[in-house]
Amino acid sequence: MKKYQVVGIGNAVVDVFARGDDSFLDLMGIEKGIMQLVERERGETLYAAMKERQQAAGGSVANTIAGLGNLGLKGAFIGRVNDDALGRFYAQEMEEQGMEFPNRPVAGGELPTSRSMIFVSPDGERSMNTYLGISSELGEEDVSDAVAGEAGVLFLEGYLYDKDKGKAAFERAARLCREGGGQAGIALSDPFCATRHRADFQRLVRELDFVIGNEAEWSALYDCGIDEALARAAQECRLAVCTRSGNPVVLIRGEERIEVPVHTVTPVDATGAGDQFAAGLLFGLSQGASLEACGRMGCIAAAEVIGHFGARPETDLRALMQRAGLL
């Protein structure tokens, strides 16, 4: 038995939410519906412009680990925060939500804790402006044998490849997990990330145990249309998962290909939909569920999170899955 059923590694980011209509986004020069990195000064300007803001511990893979905690799995998240107000808030909230945060806030860190200013439009679309701060300094020294080596499942955030330090941390964590008999997989994170790191990600697709992405990310990874990209993934990946807006989720494992229909839900806030889909999917895999059931679990978790403000579940996901006959 492993100490942790699931461990995530990625950027530890405080999500700061506020509402913003299209005219506000235009005024502030914010591109709607995407995640863009911002420098410190720009981040401070946007933070000051937020009215009635709310904050929560975030980061893509950290949100997934939170979802898995909601589902009752024992988990941990490897990330890096400063010993400042936001960093202490982040560490405390992770622990309060039942997830271990083994890396203590860094005393005297040169960069502040990372934060993402998320403006939510009336249609539920989110526009994310992320200042990476100290999380971009995550390195091998932050990955301990006692955490990564004790993971039954390790979930890796593709954004870490944007810096050599993060790449080294990523590779070390995956090696420790797999040497200990665990399974390691990756989220492609976004199309630009998949394009920037195409050669490395194509190698990881062949080496890791599962890969999760949306159709834009898979297409960017192989620089082709989605049908061709999934055909290639079927040949190279142990388990490939593709979410498609308004279309069935595709899961491919060897000769098995499953398409799971999705039910249209009017979003209150689309933040975290992909993160919670991953949580439901990984929960199903950890329980030995069929591919179809794993896909349905992912869709249930994603539908729950877009029904309210914020990127983490507010409802008992196990209860939702039980009502759907999946547990």
XYZ file of C-alpha atoms in Angstrom:
327
model
C 0.000 0.000 0.000
C 1.257 3.445 -0.908
C 1.159 6.325 1.579
C -0.642 8.470 -1.008
C -3.258 7.259 -3.440
C -2.549 10.305 -5.593
C 0.095 13.040 -5.687
C 0.079 16.117 -7.903
C 2.955 18.361 -8.894
C 2.460 21.783 -10.440
C 2.153 25.502 -9.912
C 0.816 26.576 -6.522
C -1.316 29.568 -7.450
C -3.798 31.588 -5.416
C -6.863 32.119 -7.618
C -8.399 35.557 -7.209
C -11.903 35.827 -8.713
C -14.006 38.808 -9.712
C -16.759 39.419 -12.215
C -15.948 41.313 -15.397
C -18.136 41.930 -18.422
C -16.878 42.291 -21.995
C -16.591 46.066 -21.798
C -14.415 45.801 -18.688
C -12.176 43.214 -20.383
C -11.777 45.512 -23.394
C -10.983 48.466 -21.157
C -8.266 46.517 -19.334
C -6.860 44.932 -22.488
C -7.721 41.399 -21.334
C -8.202 38.725 -23.976
C -11.384 36.855 -23.163
C -11.423 33.140 -22.460
C -7.727 32.341 -22.319
C -4.948 32.037 -19.763
C -2.108 34.465 -20.270
C 1.013 35.007 -18.200
C 1.595 38.514 -16.887
C 4.545 40.277 -15.306
C 4.505 41.456 -11.712
C 3.523 45.075 -12.455
C 0.651 44.043 -14.740
C -0.513 41.565 -12.118
C -0.617 44.267 -9.445
C -2.619 46.554 -11.759
C -5.214 43.874 -12.473
C -5.418 42.865 -8.822
C -6.139 46.471 -7.848
C -8.893 46.657 -10.505
C -10.809 43.681 -9.083
C -13.992 44.496 -7.191
C -15.577 42.172 -4.620
C -12.788 39.700 -5.204
C -12.661 36.259 -3.673
C -9.603 34.059 -3.311
C -8.935 30.353 -3.104
C -5.977 28.008 -3.306
C -5.664 27.032 -6.959
C -3.410 25.851 -9.738
C -4.603 23.343 -12.315
C -3.275 20.095 -10.864
C -3.806 21.314 -7.296
C -7.497 21.727 -8.156
C -7.550 18.157 -9.422
C -5.983 16.901 -6.198
C -8.623 18.840 -4.238
C -11.334 17.096 -6.252
C -9.796 13.723 -5.478
C -9.740 14.690 -1.799
C -13.456 15.433 -2.037
C -13.856 11.906 -3.410
C -12.122 10.470 -0.352
C -8.647 9.707 -1.679
C -5.539 10.446 0.365
C -3.435 12.903 -1.577
C -0.627 15.426 -1.526
C 0.410 18.328 -3.699
C 3.999 19.309 -4.464
C 4.273 23.060 -5.036
C 6.207 26.157 -3.973
C 4.907 29.265 -2.179
C 6.571 32.166 -0.400
C 6.259 32.763 3.329
C 3.978 35.739 2.727
C 0.279 36.276 3.415
C -0.902 34.537 0.231
C 1.591 31.688 0.671
C 0.495 30.993 4.226
C -3.143 31.194 3.109
C -2.427 28.675 0.344
C -0.707 26.141 2.611
C -3.405 26.420 5.270
C -6.294 26.060 2.823
C -4.767 22.980 1.196
C -4.387 21.310 4.585
C -7.908 22.329 5.653
C -9.279 20.713 2.502
C -7.669 17.426 3.498
C -4.603 17.456 1.223
C -1.048 17.373 2.455
C 1.127 20.258 1.329
C 4.568 18.864 2.193
C 6.613 21.861 1.017
C 6.512 24.548 3.676
C 6.357 28.224 2.605
C 9.837 29.478 1.682
C 11.151 31.943 4.259
C 12.758 34.968 2.627
C 11.810 33.948 -0.893
C 12.819 36.517 -3.511
C 9.533 36.278 -5.424
C 5.986 36.540 -4.012
C 3.468 33.736 -4.017
C 1.910 33.157 -7.427
C -1.572 34.437 -8.132
C -4.037 34.306 -11.019
C -6.493 37.147 -11.540
C -9.585 35.481 -12.992
C -12.343 37.619 -14.463
C -15.606 35.720 -14.899
C -17.939 36.987 -17.636
C -21.764 36.828 -17.438
C -21.676 33.812 -19.803
C -19.429 31.904 -17.366
C -16.296 32.244 -19.490
C -13.139 32.959 -17.538
C -10.192 35.107 -18.525
C -7.110 34.214 -16.521
C -4.119 36.482 -15.984
C -1.426 34.601 -14.109
C 1.670 35.947 -12.409
C 3.771 32.863 -11.676
C 6.026 34.356 -8.997
C 7.789 31.836 -6.803
C 5.943 28.783 -8.140
C 8.039 29.048 -11.316
C 11.112 28.327 -9.159
C 9.908 24.833 -8.242
C 12.882 22.503 -8.630
C 14.236 19.038 -7.913
C 14.939 20.002 -4.292
C 11.182 20.380 -3.758
C 10.489 16.760 -4.748
C 11.139 14.326 -1.914
C 11.424 10.565 -2.192
C 8.958 10.259 0.690
C 6.209 11.940 -1.347
C 6.711 11.177 -5.060
C 8.063 7.707 -4.328
C 4.987 6.920 -2.235
C 2.406 7.868 -4.878
C 0.063 5.300 -6.329
C -0.784 7.817 -9.073
C 1.235 10.926 -9.945
C -0.402 13.710 -11.955
C 1.924 16.193 -13.642
C 1.162 19.709 -14.861
C 2.484 20.446 -18.346
C 3.088 24.099 -17.501
C 6.098 23.031 -15.409
C 8.045 22.458 -18.601
C 8.233 26.213 -19.178
C 11.337 26.394 -16.969
C 14.320 24.063 -16.725
C 13.922 23.846 -12.940
C 10.306 22.769 -13.289
C 11.194 20.287 -15.992
C 13.822 18.708 -13.709
C 11.313 18.530 -10.833
C 8.748 16.971 -13.154
C 11.177 14.326 -14.442
C 12.398 13.458 -10.937
C 8.865 13.063 -9.599
C 7.820 10.819 -12.492
C 10.923 8.654 -12.106
C 10.463 8.225 -8.346
C 6.790 7.363 -8.749
C 7.308 4.778 -11.469
C 10.344 3.219 -9.758
C 8.084 2.756 -6.739
C 5.495 0.922 -8.837
C 3.101 3.841 -9.306
C 1.535 5.270 -12.448
C 2.425 8.716 -13.757
C 0.554 10.873 -16.239
C 0.360 14.413 -17.532
C -2.124 17.157 -18.354
C -1.176 18.858 -21.631
C -2.276 22.140 -19.954
C -2.979 24.341 -23.020
C -2.348 24.400 -26.801
C 0.488 26.902 -26.506
C 2.180 24.715 -23.896
C 1.816 21.662 -26.143
C 3.307 23.622 -29.052
C 6.222 25.049 -27.055
C 7.230 21.641 -25.736
C 6.113 19.465 -28.624
C 9.187 17.214 -28.777
C 9.316 16.635 -25.007
C 5.568 16.071 -24.756
C 5.570 13.610 -27.653
C 8.255 11.665 -25.781
C 6.215 11.763 -22.569
C 3.129 10.500 -24.399
C 5.114 7.377 -25.245
C 6.657 6.984 -21.782
C 3.904 7.857 -19.291
C 0.838 5.861 -18.283
C -1.886 8.372 -19.210
C -2.245 11.730 -20.950
C -5.228 14.104 -20.627
C -5.940 17.014 -22.967
C -8.651 18.750 -24.931
C -8.962 18.639 -28.714
C -7.019 21.884 -29.213
C -4.160 20.563 -27.083
C -3.986 17.183 -28.860
C -4.080 18.913 -32.242
C -1.287 21.265 -31.177
C 0.788 18.370 -29.853
C 0.858 16.630 -33.234
C 0.342 19.744 -35.387
C -2.617 18.260 -37.253
C -6.399 17.830 -37.110
C -7.978 16.119 -34.125
C -8.870 12.866 -35.910
C -5.289 12.376 -37.082
C -3.944 13.408 -33.677
C -6.077 10.850 -31.847
C -5.146 8.148 -34.333
C -1.507 8.820 -33.560
C -2.171 8.955 -29.814
C -3.839 5.554 -30.051
C -0.594 4.135 -31.396
C 1.748 5.850 -28.940
C -0.082 6.358 -25.639
C -1.056 3.779 -23.014
C -4.193 5.800 -22.229
C -5.175 8.940 -24.155
C -8.113 11.066 -23.005
C -9.571 13.906 -25.079
C -12.304 16.285 -23.938
C -14.209 18.125 -26.680
C -16.500 21.080 -26.129
C -20.097 19.923 -26.564
C -18.990 16.581 -28.044
C -18.385 13.170 -26.476
C -15.225 12.614 -24.447
C -12.872 10.157 -26.170
C -10.860 7.600 -24.182
C -8.411 5.324 -26.014
C -6.477 2.439 -24.474
C -4.900 0.025 -26.938
C -7.629 -1.308 -29.209
C -10.357 0.024 -26.899
C -11.967 3.320 -27.847
C -14.843 4.702 -25.790
C -16.905 7.830 -26.442
C -18.804 9.219 -23.456
C -21.584 11.720 -24.255
C -21.742 14.969 -22.334
C -24.829 16.793 -21.112
C -25.014 20.493 -21.863
C -24.912 22.614 -18.709
C -25.154 26.393 -18.675
C -22.027 27.420 -16.772
C -21.985 29.840 -13.877
C -18.177 29.798 -13.982
C -16.181 27.528 -16.297
C -13.050 27.780 -14.135
C -11.800 24.337 -13.153
C -13.927 22.286 -15.552
C -10.936 20.470 -17.028
C -9.283 20.116 -13.626
C -12.331 18.437 -12.104
C -12.889 16.275 -15.157
C -9.383 14.954 -14.495
C -10.280 14.363 -10.831
C -13.309 12.242 -11.717
C -11.378 10.352 -14.371
C -8.409 9.599 -12.098
C -10.733 8.562 -9.291
C -12.322 6.031 -11.613
C -8.932 4.718 -12.715
C -7.829 4.374 -9.077
C -10.940 2.266 -8.372
C -10.413 -0.013 -11.363
C -13.543 1.268 -13.118
C -14.196 0.727 -16.810
C -13.130 3.413 -19.280
C -16.760 4.369 -19.829
C -17.358 4.753 -16.090
C -14.142 6.792 -15.736
C -15.307 9.152 -18.465
C -18.745 9.521 -16.892
C -17.193 10.241 -13.497
C -15.080 12.954 -15.082
C -18.145 14.533 -16.702
C -20.072 14.503 -13.403
C -17.216 16.249 -11.574
C -16.825 18.834 -14.360
C -20.577 19.572 -14.430
C -20.596 20.142 -10.672
C -17.775 22.681 -10.675
C -19.117 24.821 -13.513
C -22.412 25.142 -11.652
C -20.927 27.528 -9.087
C -18.247 30.152 -8.615
C -14.746 28.745 -8.065
C -12.557 25.907 -9.321
C -13.085 23.258 -6.654
C -16.126 21.123 -5.833
C -18.668 22.272 -3.269
C -20.833 19.142 -3.394
C -20.122 15.563 -2.297
C -18.947 14.115 -5.618
C -19.210 10.535 -4.348
C -22.897 11.084 -3.665
C -23.401 12.397 -7.214
C -21.650 9.348 -8.632
C -23.665 7.004 -6.448
C -26.902 8.567 -7.701
C -25.651 7.993 -11.257
C -25.118 4.290 -10.456
C -21.333 4.496 -10.804
C -20.462 3.507 -7.201
